[in-house]
XYZ file of C-alpha atoms in Angstrom:
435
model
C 6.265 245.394 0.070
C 7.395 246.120 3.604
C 8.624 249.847 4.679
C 12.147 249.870 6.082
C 13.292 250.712 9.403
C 15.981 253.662 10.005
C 18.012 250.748 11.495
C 18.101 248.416 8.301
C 16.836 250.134 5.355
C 17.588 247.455 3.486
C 14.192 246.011 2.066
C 14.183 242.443 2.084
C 12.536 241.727 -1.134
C 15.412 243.610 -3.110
C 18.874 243.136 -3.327
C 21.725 245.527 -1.489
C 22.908 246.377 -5.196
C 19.641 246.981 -6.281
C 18.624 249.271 -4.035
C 21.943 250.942 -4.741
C 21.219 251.284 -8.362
C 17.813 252.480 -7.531
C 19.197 254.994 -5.400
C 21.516 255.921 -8.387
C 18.669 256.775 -10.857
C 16.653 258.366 -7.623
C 19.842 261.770 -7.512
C 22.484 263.059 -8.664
C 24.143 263.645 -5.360
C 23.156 260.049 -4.628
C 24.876 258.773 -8.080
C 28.206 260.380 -7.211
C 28.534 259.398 -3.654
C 27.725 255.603 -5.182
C 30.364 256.137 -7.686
C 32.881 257.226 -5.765
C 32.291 254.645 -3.037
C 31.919 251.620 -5.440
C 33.499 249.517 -8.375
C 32.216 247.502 -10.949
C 33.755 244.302 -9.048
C 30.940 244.680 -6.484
C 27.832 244.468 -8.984
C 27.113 240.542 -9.321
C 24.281 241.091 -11.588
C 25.400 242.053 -15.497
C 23.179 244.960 -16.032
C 23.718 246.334 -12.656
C 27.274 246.963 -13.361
C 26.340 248.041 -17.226
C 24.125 250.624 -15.479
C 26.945 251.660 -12.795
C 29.866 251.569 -15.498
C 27.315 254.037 -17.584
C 26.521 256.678 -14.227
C 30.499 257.197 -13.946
C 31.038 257.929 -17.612
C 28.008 260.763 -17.530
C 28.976 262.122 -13.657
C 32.840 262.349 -15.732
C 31.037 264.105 -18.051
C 28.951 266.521 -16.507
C 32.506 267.836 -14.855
C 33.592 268.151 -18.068
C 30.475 270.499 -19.067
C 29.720 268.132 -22.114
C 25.921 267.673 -19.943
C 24.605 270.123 -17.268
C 23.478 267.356 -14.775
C 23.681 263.576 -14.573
C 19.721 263.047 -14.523
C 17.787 260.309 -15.820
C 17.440 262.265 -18.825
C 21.059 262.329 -19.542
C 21.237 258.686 -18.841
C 18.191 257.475 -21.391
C 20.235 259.227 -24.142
C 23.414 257.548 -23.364
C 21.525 253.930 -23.465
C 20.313 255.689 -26.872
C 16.660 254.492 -25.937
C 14.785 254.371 -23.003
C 13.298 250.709 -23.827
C 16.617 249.471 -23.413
C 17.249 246.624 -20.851
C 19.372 247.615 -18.069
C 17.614 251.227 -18.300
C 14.140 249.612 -18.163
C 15.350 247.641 -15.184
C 16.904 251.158 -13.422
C 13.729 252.735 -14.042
C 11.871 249.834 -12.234
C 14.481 249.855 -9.332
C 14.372 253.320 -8.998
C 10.639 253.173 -8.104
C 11.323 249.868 -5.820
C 13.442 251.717 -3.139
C 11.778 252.907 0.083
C 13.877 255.554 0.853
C 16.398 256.766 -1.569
C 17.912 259.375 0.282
C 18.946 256.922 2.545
C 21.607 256.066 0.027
C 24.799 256.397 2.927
C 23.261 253.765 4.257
C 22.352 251.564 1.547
C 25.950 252.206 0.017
C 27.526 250.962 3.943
C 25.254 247.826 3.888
C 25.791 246.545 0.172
C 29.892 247.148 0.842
C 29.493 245.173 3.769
C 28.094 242.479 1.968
C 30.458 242.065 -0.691
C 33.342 242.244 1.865
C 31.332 238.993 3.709
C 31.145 237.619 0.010
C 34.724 238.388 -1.088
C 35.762 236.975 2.271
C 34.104 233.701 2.240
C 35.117 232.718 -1.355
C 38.497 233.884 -0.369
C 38.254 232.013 2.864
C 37.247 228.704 1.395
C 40.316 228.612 -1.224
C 42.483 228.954 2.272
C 40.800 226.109 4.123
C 41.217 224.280 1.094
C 45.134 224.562 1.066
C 45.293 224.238 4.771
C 46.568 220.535 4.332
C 49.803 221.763 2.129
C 52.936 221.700 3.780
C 54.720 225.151 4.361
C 51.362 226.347 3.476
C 50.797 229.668 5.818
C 47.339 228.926 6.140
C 46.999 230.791 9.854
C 48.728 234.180 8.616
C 46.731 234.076 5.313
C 43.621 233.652 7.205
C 44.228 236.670 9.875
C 45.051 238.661 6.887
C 41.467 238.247 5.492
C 40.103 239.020 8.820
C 41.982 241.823 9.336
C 40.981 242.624 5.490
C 36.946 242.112 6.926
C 37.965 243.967 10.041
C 38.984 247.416 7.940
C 36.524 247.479 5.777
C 33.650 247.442 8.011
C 35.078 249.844 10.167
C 35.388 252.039 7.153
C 31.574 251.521 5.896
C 29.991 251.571 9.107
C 31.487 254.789 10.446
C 28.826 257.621 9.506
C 30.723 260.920 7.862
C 31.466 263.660 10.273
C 32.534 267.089 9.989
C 35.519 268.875 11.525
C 35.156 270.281 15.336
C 37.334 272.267 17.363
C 38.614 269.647 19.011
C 39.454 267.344 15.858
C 41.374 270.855 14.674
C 43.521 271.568 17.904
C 44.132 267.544 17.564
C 45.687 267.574 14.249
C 47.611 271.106 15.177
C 49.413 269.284 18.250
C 50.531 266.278 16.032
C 51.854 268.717 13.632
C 55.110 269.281 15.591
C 55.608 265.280 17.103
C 58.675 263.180 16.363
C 58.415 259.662 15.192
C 60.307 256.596 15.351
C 64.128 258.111 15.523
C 66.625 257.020 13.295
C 69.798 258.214 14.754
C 71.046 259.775 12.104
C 69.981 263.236 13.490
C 69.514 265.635 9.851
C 67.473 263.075 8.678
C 65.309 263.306 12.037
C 64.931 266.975 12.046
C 63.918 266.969 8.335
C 61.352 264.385 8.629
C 60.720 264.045 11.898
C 61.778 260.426 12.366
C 59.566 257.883 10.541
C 56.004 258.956 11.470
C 53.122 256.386 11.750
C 50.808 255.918 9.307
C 53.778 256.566 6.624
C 55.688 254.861 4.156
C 58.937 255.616 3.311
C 60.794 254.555 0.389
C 64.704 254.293 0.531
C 66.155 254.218 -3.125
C 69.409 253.099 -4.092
C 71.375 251.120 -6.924
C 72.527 247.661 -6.181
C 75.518 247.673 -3.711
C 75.249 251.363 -2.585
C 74.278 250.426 0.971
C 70.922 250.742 1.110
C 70.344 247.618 3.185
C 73.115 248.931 5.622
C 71.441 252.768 6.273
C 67.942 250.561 6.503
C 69.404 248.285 8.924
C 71.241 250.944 10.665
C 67.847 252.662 11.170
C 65.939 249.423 12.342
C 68.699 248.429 14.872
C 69.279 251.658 16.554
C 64.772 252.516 16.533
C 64.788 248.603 18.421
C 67.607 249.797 21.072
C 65.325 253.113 21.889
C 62.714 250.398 22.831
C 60.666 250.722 19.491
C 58.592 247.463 18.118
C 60.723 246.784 15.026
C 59.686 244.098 12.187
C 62.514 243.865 9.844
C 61.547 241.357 6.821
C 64.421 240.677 5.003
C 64.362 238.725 1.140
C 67.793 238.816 0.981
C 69.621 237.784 3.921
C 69.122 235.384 6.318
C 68.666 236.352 10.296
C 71.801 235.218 11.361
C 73.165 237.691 8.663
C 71.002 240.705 9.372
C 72.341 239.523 13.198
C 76.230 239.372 12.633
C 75.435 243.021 10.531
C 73.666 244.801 13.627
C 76.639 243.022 16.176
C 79.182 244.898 13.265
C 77.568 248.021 13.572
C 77.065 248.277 17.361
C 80.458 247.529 17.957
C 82.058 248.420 15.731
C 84.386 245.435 14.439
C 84.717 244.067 10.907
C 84.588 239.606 10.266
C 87.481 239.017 11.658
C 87.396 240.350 14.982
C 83.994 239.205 15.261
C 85.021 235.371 15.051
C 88.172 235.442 17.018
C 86.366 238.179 19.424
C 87.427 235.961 22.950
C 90.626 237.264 23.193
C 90.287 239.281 26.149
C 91.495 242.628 24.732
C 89.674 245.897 25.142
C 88.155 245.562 22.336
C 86.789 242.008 22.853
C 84.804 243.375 25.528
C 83.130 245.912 22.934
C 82.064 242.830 20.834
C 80.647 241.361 24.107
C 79.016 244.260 24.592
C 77.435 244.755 21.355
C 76.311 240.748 21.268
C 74.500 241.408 24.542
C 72.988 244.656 23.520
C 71.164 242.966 20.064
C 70.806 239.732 22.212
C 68.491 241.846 24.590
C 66.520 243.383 21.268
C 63.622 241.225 21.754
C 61.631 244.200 20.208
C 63.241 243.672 17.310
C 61.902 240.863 14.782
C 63.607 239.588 12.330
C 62.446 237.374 9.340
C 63.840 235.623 6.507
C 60.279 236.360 4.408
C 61.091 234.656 0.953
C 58.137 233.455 0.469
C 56.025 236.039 2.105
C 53.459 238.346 -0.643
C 52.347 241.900 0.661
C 49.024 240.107 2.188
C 51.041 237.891 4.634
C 53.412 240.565 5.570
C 50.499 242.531 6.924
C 48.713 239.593 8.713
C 52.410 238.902 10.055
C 52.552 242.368 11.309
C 49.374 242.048 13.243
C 50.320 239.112 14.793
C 53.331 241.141 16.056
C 51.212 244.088 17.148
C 48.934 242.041 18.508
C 51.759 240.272 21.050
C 52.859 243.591 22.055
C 49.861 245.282 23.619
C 48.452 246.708 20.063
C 52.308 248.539 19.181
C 54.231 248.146 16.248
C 56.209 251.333 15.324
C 58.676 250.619 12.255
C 58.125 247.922 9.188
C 61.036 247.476 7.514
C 60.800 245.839 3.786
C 64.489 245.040 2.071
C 63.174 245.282 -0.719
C 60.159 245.990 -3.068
C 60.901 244.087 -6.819
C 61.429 240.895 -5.036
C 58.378 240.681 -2.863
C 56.471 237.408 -4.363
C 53.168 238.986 -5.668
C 49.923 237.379 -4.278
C 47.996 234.660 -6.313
C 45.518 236.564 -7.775
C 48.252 238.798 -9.482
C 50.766 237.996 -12.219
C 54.206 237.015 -12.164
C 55.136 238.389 -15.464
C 53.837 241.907 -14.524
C 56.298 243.225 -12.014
C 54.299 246.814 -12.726
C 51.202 245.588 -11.312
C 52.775 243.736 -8.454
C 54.792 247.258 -7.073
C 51.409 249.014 -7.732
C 49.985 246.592 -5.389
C 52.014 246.326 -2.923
C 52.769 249.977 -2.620
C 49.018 250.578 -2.075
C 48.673 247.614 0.115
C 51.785 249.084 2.379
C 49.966 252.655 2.152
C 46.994 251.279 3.536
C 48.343 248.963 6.236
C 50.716 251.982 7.594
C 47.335 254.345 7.582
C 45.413 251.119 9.315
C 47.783 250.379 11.643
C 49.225 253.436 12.964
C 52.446 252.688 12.410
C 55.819 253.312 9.895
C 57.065 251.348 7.140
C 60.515 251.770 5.359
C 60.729 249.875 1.813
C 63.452 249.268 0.043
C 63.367 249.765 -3.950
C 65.915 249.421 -6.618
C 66.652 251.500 -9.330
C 66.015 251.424 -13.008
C 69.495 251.532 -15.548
C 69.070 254.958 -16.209
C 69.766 255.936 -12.502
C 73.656 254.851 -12.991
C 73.960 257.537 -16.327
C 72.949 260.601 -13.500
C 75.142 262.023 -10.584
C 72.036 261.822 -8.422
C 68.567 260.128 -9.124
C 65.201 261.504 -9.692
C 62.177 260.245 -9.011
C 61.356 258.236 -12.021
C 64.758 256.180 -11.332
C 62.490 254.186 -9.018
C 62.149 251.057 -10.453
C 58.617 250.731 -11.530
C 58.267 254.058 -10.544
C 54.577 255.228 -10.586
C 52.635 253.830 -7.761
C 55.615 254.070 -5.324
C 56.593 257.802 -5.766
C 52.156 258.684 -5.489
C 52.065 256.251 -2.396
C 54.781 257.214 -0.167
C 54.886 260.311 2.105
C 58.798 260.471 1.854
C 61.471 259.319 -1.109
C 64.927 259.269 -0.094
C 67.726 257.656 -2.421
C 71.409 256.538 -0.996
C 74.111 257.618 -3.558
C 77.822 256.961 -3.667
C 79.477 259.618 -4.783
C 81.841 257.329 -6.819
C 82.532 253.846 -7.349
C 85.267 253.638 -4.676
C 84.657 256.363 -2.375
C 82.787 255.536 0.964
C 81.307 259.135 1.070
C 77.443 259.092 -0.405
C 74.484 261.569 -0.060
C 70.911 260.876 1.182
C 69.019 262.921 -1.208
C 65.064 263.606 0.278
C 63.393 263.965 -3.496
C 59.894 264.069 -1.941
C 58.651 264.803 1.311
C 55.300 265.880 2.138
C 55.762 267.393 5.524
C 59.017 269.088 5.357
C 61.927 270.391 2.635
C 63.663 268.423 -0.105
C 67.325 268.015 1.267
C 71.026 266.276 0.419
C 72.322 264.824 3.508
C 76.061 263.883 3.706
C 77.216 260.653 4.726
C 80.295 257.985 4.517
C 79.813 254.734 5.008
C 82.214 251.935 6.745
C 81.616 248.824 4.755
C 83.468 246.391 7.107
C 81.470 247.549 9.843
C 78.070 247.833 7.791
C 77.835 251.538 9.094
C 76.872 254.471 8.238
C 77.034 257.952 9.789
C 76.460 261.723 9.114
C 79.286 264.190 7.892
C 78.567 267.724 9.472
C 81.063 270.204 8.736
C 83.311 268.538 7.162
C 83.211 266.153 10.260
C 82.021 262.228 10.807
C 80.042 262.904 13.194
């Protein structure tokens, strides 16, 4: 059997997850850096992922003092006998590897290989559907690049400890404004929408939360921000006529009979030229769009503007289609997934995104909502960095509150607003005062 270089450790006459396991059995450090690092997906082989499945339960309980260290000792007594199959086969592995405490390594190469594995199968299934009409064959296939793309950065960047520089780095970001909204409380409590964060914006149906989201979209575009707003709702000319309202301001019916001439025809005019000059701004109609073609659609975007995209706007999470691989009947599963998904992406990307959720009934039977009002509440409340939710204050009143419930940089706050429905506008109320 041939030594290994430092360069590709990887012996040729065993397999990436072999060596992996083999590594497992070879230290405990070695065992919980694999654990951590790896799933059971990525074991092909039966008794490979028996043997992995079994390392996690003991390293679980070692922290729980039921075993003083996850040796090979502990691990014959939870096969129960060390003739057993898949520990016979460790056992062999273990002696197999070249260099076990090369096991960084080893874990970065067999990751990389199941990505390339993951991403042909996945590949194939798109070149097979290529011939479908309305089939979005070239975003679906840039998302599993970009998929590739991630994860190899991620395995093939060696660990690295914190330096002054890294520290004074993180200490000037502290203090730096993102993407501003307008509305200016909101700004100084979270500073803006900051990259690599997603925001959720809470509200029952018909309290205005697609209004304050577009609100925040339209006014982030006209400061010269890359905007993506992806609505499932509305069609663009909608989300158009809406931003036109706002800008304005002007309600329908000045808006079609706007070429009178009067003063405030020549607002309208105005307004029209200002969103007509938003080419920043990118709108989309995404019904049929899952979490996975959002993203690749969002890199497209970036991509076309030098590598920028500041603000993704989502209206709104329950009716996202889920991807293929998940099911329809689970709507649970489908927020968990895309709230991770959007997580990752903002972190990825460098950039904001804004989603939309609706409430569960219980919201309606409180004054203001909680946290667990979010529909399908679990993943989305863990995920995001910020949780606002839009409340009117009663059925008929055009006054409502922005109350922050969770914000991990900054205070928990109420904001007053009041909204003007036939100009799909909101503003603040400051003393008292529409400001």
């Amino acid at each position: 059997m041939s030594k290994s270089n430092t360069n590709n450790p990887v012996d040729s006459v065993m397999s990436p997850e072999d060596i992996v396991i083999g590594c497992m059995m070879a230290s405990e450090n070695a065992a919980r850096y694999i654990s951590a690092n790896c799933n059971c997906d990525d074991f092909q082989s039966g008794e490979n992922r028996t043997i992995f499945m079994r390392f996690q339960v003991i390293c679980n309980l070692v922290d729980k003092g039921v075993y003083p260290h996850a040796t090979t000792d502990v691990l014959s007594i939870w096969f129960n006998e060390s003739n057993n199959g898949p520990f016979k086969r460790a056992l062999k592995l273990k002696e197999q590897v070249q260099h076990p405490d090369d096991y960084i390594s080893y874990t970065a190469l067999f990751k990389e290989a199941r990505t390339k594995q993951r991403f042909m199968t996945e590949m194939q299934s798109v070149l097979k559907r290529a011939t479908e009409p309305d089939y979005p064959y070239i975003e679906n296939a840039c998302s599993l690049l970009s998929a590739l793309e991630s994860e190899q950065t991620i395995y093939r960047k060696p660990p690295e400890g914190l330096t002054i520089e890294t520290v004074k780095a993180s200490l000037a970001q502290t203090g730096e404004m993102g993407v501003i909204t307008g509305f200016d409380t909101f700004d100084d409590i979270c500073k803006g929408l900051r990259p690599k964060c997603l925001y959720v914006l809470g509200g029952l149906p018909s309290s205005g939360k697609s209004t304050l989201a577009e609100n925040m979209a339209v006014r982030a575009a006209r400061q010269g921000n890359i905007v993506a707003y992806l609505s499932y709702e509305m069609s663009k000319n909608e989300v158009i006529q809406r931003a036109i309202r706002s800008i304005a301001p002007c309600d329908e019916e000045a808006l079609s009979c706007h070429n009178s001439g009067s003063i405030h025809s020549i607002k309208i005019e105005k307004a029209i030229q200002d969103v007509g000059n938003l080419s920043n701004l990118y709108i989309d109609y995404s019904c049929t769009k899952d979490v996975d073609t959002i993203c690749a659609y969002c890199k497209l975007i970036k991509s076309a503007n030098g590598g920028r995209l500041d603000l993704i706007v989502i209206d709104h999470a329950q009716i996202v289609p889920p991807p293929k691989h998940l099911s329809k009947s689970d709507l649970r599963l489908q927020i968990n997934y895309l709230s991770r998904r959007l997580k990752q992406f903002a972190m990825q990307e460098d950039t904001a995104v804004l989603l939309l959720s609706q409430l569960n009934r219980k919201a309606s039977e409180r004054d203001l909502p909680v946290l667990s009002d979010l529909k399908e509440s679990g993943s989305l409340e863990q995920d995001a960095d910020v949780v606002a939710f839009l409340t009117r204050l009663s059925g008929t009143s055009n006054d409502a509150i922005v109350r922050i419930a969770k914000n991990r940089s900054g205070p928990n706050r109420d904001i007053a607003m009041h909204m003007f429905p036939e100009y799909f506008l909101f503003k603040e109320v400051r003393n008292n005062k529409v400001t």
